[in-house]
Amino acid sequence: MNEVLRRLLFLPDQASTFARDVDRLHYFVIITTFIMSTAVGLTAIFFFVRYRRRSETQTTPHIEPALWMEALFVGTPLIFFTLWFFLGFREFVRQQTPPSDSMDVYVMGKKWMWKFAYPDGPNSINVLRVPAGRNVRLLMTSRDVIHSFYVPEFRIKQDVLPGRYTQTWFNATMPGRYQILCAEYCGAGHSIMRGEVIVLKPQEYENWLAFQHRGLVATQDAQPTALDFAPPLGNMVDQGRRIAAEQGCLKCHTTDGTRHIGPTWLDLYLRRERLNDGSIVVADEAYLTESMMDPALKVVEGFQPVMPSFQGKLAGPEVAALVEYIKSLQSDAVRIGPSEGPAYAPIRGR
Amino acid sequence: MSPEAASLPEGILAHHFASLERQNEAMRLGMWLFLATEILLFAGLFTGYSVYRFEFPLAFAECSRHLSLTAGTVNTIVLITSSFTVALSIHFARTDQRRAAVVCLALTILLALGFLGIKAIEYTAHFREHALPGKYYAFEEVKIPGAAMFYTLYFMMTGLHGLHVVAGMSVLTWLLWRTNQGRYSSRYYTGLELGGLYWHLVDLVWIFLYPLLYLI
Amino acid sequence: MGESGSSGRANVALHPDDRHEEHAHSAIPYVVVWIALLAFTALTYLTGKQHLGAWALFIALAIACLKSALVALIFMHLKDSSGMTRLVFGTSLVFVGILLFFTVADVATRFRPATPAGAPFGTERSRPEGLLEHEMPE
Amino acid sequence: MRLSEDDSHALAGAPAAPTYLEDGTTVMSWLNTRDHKRVGVMFLVSVILFFFLGGLFALLIRFKLLQPGPFFLDALGYNRMFTLHGVVMIFLFLIPSIPSAFGNFVLPLMLGARDVAFPRLNLFSYYLYLAGAVLAILAMIQGGADTGWTFYTPYSSTTATQVLPVLLGVFILGFSSILTGLNFIVTVHTLRAPGLSWMRLPLFVWGIYGTSIIQVLATPVIGITVLIVAVERVGGFGLFDPARGGDPVLFQHMFWFYSHPAVYIMVLPGMGVISETVAAFSRKNPFGYKAIAMSSLGIAFVGFFTWGHHMFVAGQSTFNAGAFGILSMFVGVFTAIKVFNWVGTMYRGAISFKTPFAYICGFLYFIVFGGMTGVALATTSLDIHWHDTYFVVAHFHFIMVGASVMAFLAALHYWFPKMFGRMYPEGWGLVAASLIILGFNATFIPQFLLGNFGMPRRYYQYPEHFQALNVASTAGATLLGFGFLIILIYMTIALRYGQRSEANPWGSKGFEWLTASPPPTHNFDEIPTITQMPHDYRTHEPPGVIRVA
Ligand code: HEA
Ligand code: HEA
Ligand code: CUA
Ligand SMILES: [Cu+2]
């Protein structure tokens, strides 16, 4: 029965402990809905057939409903709806209260990728590995705008807010791979802000964790990012992003504000850069182009002149695309501002 | 009705109303509905205030202490008095004392100007201290989370209120002119009354802004 | 929405506030209210300076409500205007109340880390076990 | 009975007054009119225009979604498309549609009034609407906004697209909506004809009255909210900036405080239309008149207590979710009362199956299905899976297209002879109606399934297993488009060449039919005295006996 209805309604697999319970209520609600709307429609048709207009001058009696009838009209839906509410809310509270023995994973949403961090464990991008049969709590925040962490097979979804934390939890029952979707609109990459939950058998999970502890931070679970899956979109900025990846700029430059071998590109455009000779330049288009062609000419203070020249390696349009890309890297108004990040909270009762 | 009274100006009856009385009632009801929308407009900001005050009580208390309580209090008195003079002007108009009504209206407008003046002085002080909203906030004396939010709210609430003061003043000026022409009398004073209602609303809002902003 | 009779226009005429009757309209209530408002302002000022803690807000708001009631009832003639205008004013206040209540209730009952830093009722500012600062998900 | 002087001048015997259409035919006589009927017609033309514009965007969206990958539009273009579709359909079409167009036209007629209370304000409200529309179009020309019609911060305060003109447009449109509502409330209170007591008001008037209350009380809040966002964008300070402790969820509270009640602005007038037409075409008194009338007020009131059901997974507290969850259940009951009473109205009636009746049937089915899926969404734990998926999209299209647009079409066909004195072609009407109802199901039932399947909304690209259902939906939308196109064509033709109709072609006993069709500028040669309930079909007497004062 469950299986038939699930397929009929196109519901995805039931891969968490919630799924079955949620679906059961789902069937009840949808079946009631079907019955009621069909009943109303059929009654209307029946009345039409039964009470067709027979003559153009027909008159009709004045009919007022009896009180019991109005009570029925109010009472029936009220009973059903209240019942739905109680069944649903009980489940909802369960979904909102992580059990105290859950393991924690920290989730950060960012345009347009998911980052996961395990306490005293590895970090990963877009891939969340969890053991089957274990309660997992996700403590989530966002770097820029609102995102929403959605795994259809688990029937969980929770918005991820900048500047504060939200939480959700699940207990995956079936080992396998499940898609993570972003369900809150977050811009051009919203629909490709996808990730994956890999549910491992408990032993496999332990092995993976142990392996991760052995490696260097840099080699930990280097997953391709969502951006790698992003098809070329055709505009200059996107071309620039692709070229930057192809040409290896991103080996030395970051786009998220952190310092690497070279200066970050975030907010670079029109930044006033202090050079190692003490002078100051404004990073306009000319300077950006020059930095690619003749990097050693003006070296930014605090950096080594290690950047290779790209003279002859980049065609004119490519340079232009890169410049456009760099220009597009302006941080949003949403930054780590005067208010510090939110606090970590243990699960109540732990 | 004395013949003299009959010669007093009356409102003009639009074709679709049954009587002047009904028409006045309609105008008054319309005005009150409009005031209701104004109240809900401000409610948005009051909601923001409540939420952030709830989240940052310390910052709000601290920032509030850096506002000039004297200026706030004086402004409260000014606005209350202006409300009083408007009420009086309607009273005079409806008892056919045109001169007095005009004087009261003029006084109201002066008081409104005074209110704006004092507000301007306060604003100047904030600018000097960089106690500014949002990303411009650089006030040296209060550096706790939420302080910028207080000033954002402070500027938005007083700013929106200030806009209403300006709008009210324009309405009052127009009414002053019409009263001076003798348009309002014991037989018809609805226009003036509605203008007065608007001004009282401006006062009402301030009555709440004063303790919330200046006296935490 | 009272009248449900069938007599039409005359009946619908909303209670006119006696202004066509010539009995002297007095300015004395206005003066009294004005003085009361000034007194209340002084009272707010004085209590506000006392640092009454949790009560301060309550007292200040109570006084503000009193003051605005006076303005609305006397200055704005709500006291002797038609039931409909009173209903309009009352309703608008009710809806302000709804907006305030549910929004603040939300903030007050949220998952605690869902409030920003600086909120005193937030939790202990502890780091998760074993997670160093630079490893916090940024 | 008191009459103004005008009334006594326009006594019987005077030559038939020119209809409002003939009273001045210059463009200026329209642009500068105070006549509620002309304002109504101008609104009608404008909203239909915008409906087709919004529909065009919808078709482009559907066309793109034929393919899972990039196709036809780029991501930004797609995002702009659904934003414009949402904004145009909601703010420029649906909110003003029935109240401002038909409400303006028939409400004073139903009340036996010569005009709305503030005719000049009424015209002003139309110009505000135009101004708001111009701003929105300006934004479109400059590239359009990409926030979705919900403008969630911090996305809306940081994206580089043209959000500002759209925000200002929404602000101004809000004003227009407020003024219309205010005008109607005052009109209903002060301009009822003699004998027209509250419990005799036509149900359409009750629907509009409830709508107006919401318009007046809720719209200012969206006004201030979009202003704050605008300030945040331009001025760099606002209430929702997370870097300074600002709370994005606060924006959502303020937005939905308006926008949930606003969905009742969109459906209550439609319910009013159905109450009228179901009685007229069943030739039966409305079953449970009081229940239908009072449930309009009930919806208007309780509708304010449910906004949090849009935020179950948004980081709202569990307590609030529970409170809003249970309160959402109660709104459903008021609609249920109406539905059952409409069906009851047909009982022992004398039903004639004209085009409007086809839309009534569509309406009944869609509102029950759409409404109950709404209640399903309000069932907290189910919403976790459904939130922001196509299930929600299907839910609201079921109500907004399935119910409100059907009601709009019913009204258009029912009042077309009243407004223009001509008939539409009945045969074509039924063809279009069947096409629309069929196409509608084909478009949106697959979307329910897509939602169940887990496809989030506002998705430019989607995982491939969603494709089949998407193609089905697009096919349906094409049918739907043809349906609307047919209506547009035959209505335009009927305007010029349609058969002249009688004064009351439906034999309806709604009060708006007490005057000529199209009505004269002053509506009534004499104001009727109402002596019956509306839609009293026990006799053939007209419900208002005209008496000379
Ligand atoms: C005209 C517009 C309209 C109307 C009338 C409604 C009506 C309702 N809506 Fe809908 N809704 C929208 C437009 C509308 N909605 C829009 C636009 C959105 C998306 C916004 C966005 O995010 O972009 C939305 C989203 C939306 C959500 C959020 C989903 C999400 O994002 O997660 C929810 C959740 O509770 C909801 C609930 C309801 C409910 C309970 C009603 C109720 O009023 C319905 C009441 C009606 C009935 C219940 C039918 C009649 C009942 C019977 C005949 C009963 C018989 C039954 C028995 C006897 C058992 N709506
Ligand atoms: C009144 C409201 C209304 C109406 C009537 C419609 C009508 C339609 N809507 Fe829309 N819709 C919304 C309100 C509405 N919508 C809202 C609020 C959103 C959310 C936006 C957001 O996420 O922010 C939305 C989102 C939305 C989406 C989701 C986009 C996404 O999330 O990615 C889709 C997808 O299928 C869609 C489809 C349709 C279709 C096929 C119709 C059809 O019913 C349209 C039928 C009409 C026509 C087909 C027009 C016919 C005209 C012609 C054929 C002639 C061509 C042109 C000229 C002559 C000028 N709508
Ligand atoms: Cu991230 Cu959508
Ligand atoms: Cu809603």
Coordinates of C-alpha atoms and ligand atoms in Angstrom, one line a residue, chain A residues 185 190, chain D residues 48-49 51-63 65 78-79 81-91 93-95 97 147-151 266 388-390 393-394 396-397 399-402 404-405 436 439-440 443-444 447 450 455-460 470 473-474 476-486 488, ligand 2:
Chain A
Y185 CA 16.2 31.2 -4.0
H190 CA 20.4 28.6 -7.1
Chain D
I48 CA -6.2 42.5 -19.0
L49 CA -3.2 44.0 -20.7
F51 CA -2.5 39.6 -17.5
F52 CA -1.4 38.9 -21.1
L53 CA 2.0 40.3 -20.3
G54 CA 2.3 38.1 -17.3
G55 CA 1.0 35.2 -19.3
L56 CA 3.7 35.8 -21.9
F57 CA 6.3 35.6 -19.2
A58 CA 4.7 32.4 -17.9
L59 CA 4.9 30.9 -21.4
L60 CA 8.6 31.8 -21.6
I61 CA 9.2 30.2 -18.3
R62 CA 7.4 27.0 -19.3
F63 CA 9.3 27.0 -22.6
L65 CA 11.6 24.3 -18.5
Y78 CA 15.1 33.0 -16.2
N79 CA 15.2 34.5 -12.7
M81 CA 11.4 36.1 -15.9
F82 CA 9.7 34.5 -12.9
T83 CA 10.2 37.6 -10.9
L84 CA 8.4 39.7 -13.5
H85 CA 5.8 37.1 -14.0
G86 CA 5.1 37.0 -10.2
V87 CA 5.1 40.8 -9.8
V88 CA 3.0 41.5 -12.8
M89 CA 0.5 38.9 -12.1
I90 CA 0.1 39.7 -8.4
F91 CA 0.5 43.4 -8.2
F93 CA -3.2 42.0 -12.4
L94 CA -4.7 40.0 -9.6
I95 CA -4.9 42.5 -6.8
S97 CA -8.4 42.9 -11.1
T147 CA 14.5 38.5 -6.5
G148 CA 11.3 36.6 -6.9
W149 CA 8.1 38.4 -6.0
T150 CA 8.8 37.9 -2.4
F151 CA 11.9 40.1 -2.3
M266 CA -7.0 38.1 -4.5
D388 CA 9.4 26.0 -1.9
T389 CA 8.8 23.1 -4.2
Y390 CA 6.5 23.0 -7.2
V393 CA 3.6 26.6 -7.1
A394 CA 0.7 24.3 -8.0
F396 CA -1.2 28.8 -5.5
H397 CA -1.9 28.6 -9.2
I399 CA -6.3 29.2 -6.3
M400 CA -5.0 32.2 -8.2
V401 CA -5.6 30.9 -11.7
G402 CA -8.0 28.0 -11.0
S404 CA -9.5 33.8 -9.0
V405 CA -9.0 33.9 -12.7
I436 CA -9.0 26.6 -20.2
G439 CA -5.4 23.1 -20.1
F440 CA -5.3 24.3 -16.5
T443 CA -0.5 22.5 -16.5
F444 CA -0.7 22.3 -12.8
Q447 CA 3.3 20.4 -10.9
L450 CA 6.8 17.5 -9.3
M455 CA 11.7 19.7 -7.4
P456 CA 12.3 23.1 -5.8
R457 CA 10.7 26.1 -7.4
R458 CA 12.7 29.0 -9.0
Y459 CA 14.9 26.4 -10.6
Y460 CA 16.5 27.3 -13.9
N470 CA 7.8 19.4 -16.8
S473 CA 3.1 21.0 -17.7
T474 CA 4.4 23.0 -20.6
G476 CA -0.8 22.2 -20.7
A477 CA 0.2 25.8 -20.5
T478 CA 0.1 26.0 -24.3
L479 CA -3.5 24.8 -24.3
L480 CA -4.2 27.3 -21.6
G481 CA -2.6 30.1 -23.6
F482 CA -4.9 29.3 -26.6
G483 CA -7.9 29.4 -24.4
F484 CA -7.1 32.9 -23.2
L485 CA -6.2 34.0 -26.7
I486 CA -9.6 32.9 -27.9
L488 CA -9.3 38.0 -26.0
Ligands
HEA2 C1 -2.3 35.8 -10.7 C2 -1.3 35.2 -10.6 C3 -0.7 34.2 -11.6 C4 -1.2 33.7 -12.8 C5 -2.5 34.0 -13.4 C6 -0.2 32.8 -13.2 C7 -0.3 32.1 -14.4 C8 0.6 31.1 -14.8 N1 1.8 30.8 -14.2 FE1 2.5 31.7 -12.6 N2 3.2 32.4 -10.8 C9 2.6 33.4 -10.1 C10 1.4 33.9 -10.3 C11 0.6 33.6 -11.3 N3 0.8 32.8 -12.4 C12 3.5 33.7 -9.0 C13 3.2 34.7 -7.9 C14 4.6 33.0 -9.1 C15 5.8 33.0 -8.2 C16 6.9 33.9 -8.7 C17 8.1 33.8 -7.9 O1 8.6 32.7 -7.7 O2 8.5 34.8 -7.4 C18 4.5 32.2 -10.3 C19 5.4 31.3 -10.7 C20 5.2 30.4 -11.8 C21 6.0 29.3 -12.1 C22 7.2 28.9 -11.3 C23 8.5 29.5 -11.8 C24 9.6 29.0 -10.9 O3 9.4 28.8 -9.7 O4 10.7 28.7 -11.4 C25 5.5 28.7 -13.2 C26 6.1 27.6 -13.9 O5 5.5 26.9 -14.6 C27 4.3 29.5 -13.6 C28 3.5 29.2 -14.7 C29 2.3 29.8 -14.9 C30 1.5 29.5 -16.1 C31 1.7 28.4 -17.1 C32 0.4 30.3 -16.0 C33 -0.8 30.4 -16.9 O6 -2.0 30.3 -16.2 C34 -0.7 31.6 -17.7 C35 -1.8 31.6 -18.7 C36 -1.8 32.8 -19.6 C37 -1.3 32.9 -20.8 C38 -0.7 31.7 -21.4 C39 -1.4 34.1 -21.5 C40 -2.0 33.9 -22.9 C41 -1.5 34.9 -23.8 C42 -1.1 34.6 -25.0 C43 -0.9 33.3 -25.5 C44 -0.8 35.7 -25.9 C45 0.7 36.1 -25.9 C46 0.8 37.6 -25.6 C47 0.3 38.7 -26.0 C48 -0.9 38.8 -26.9 C49 0.8 40.0 -25.5 N4 4.2 30.5 -12.7

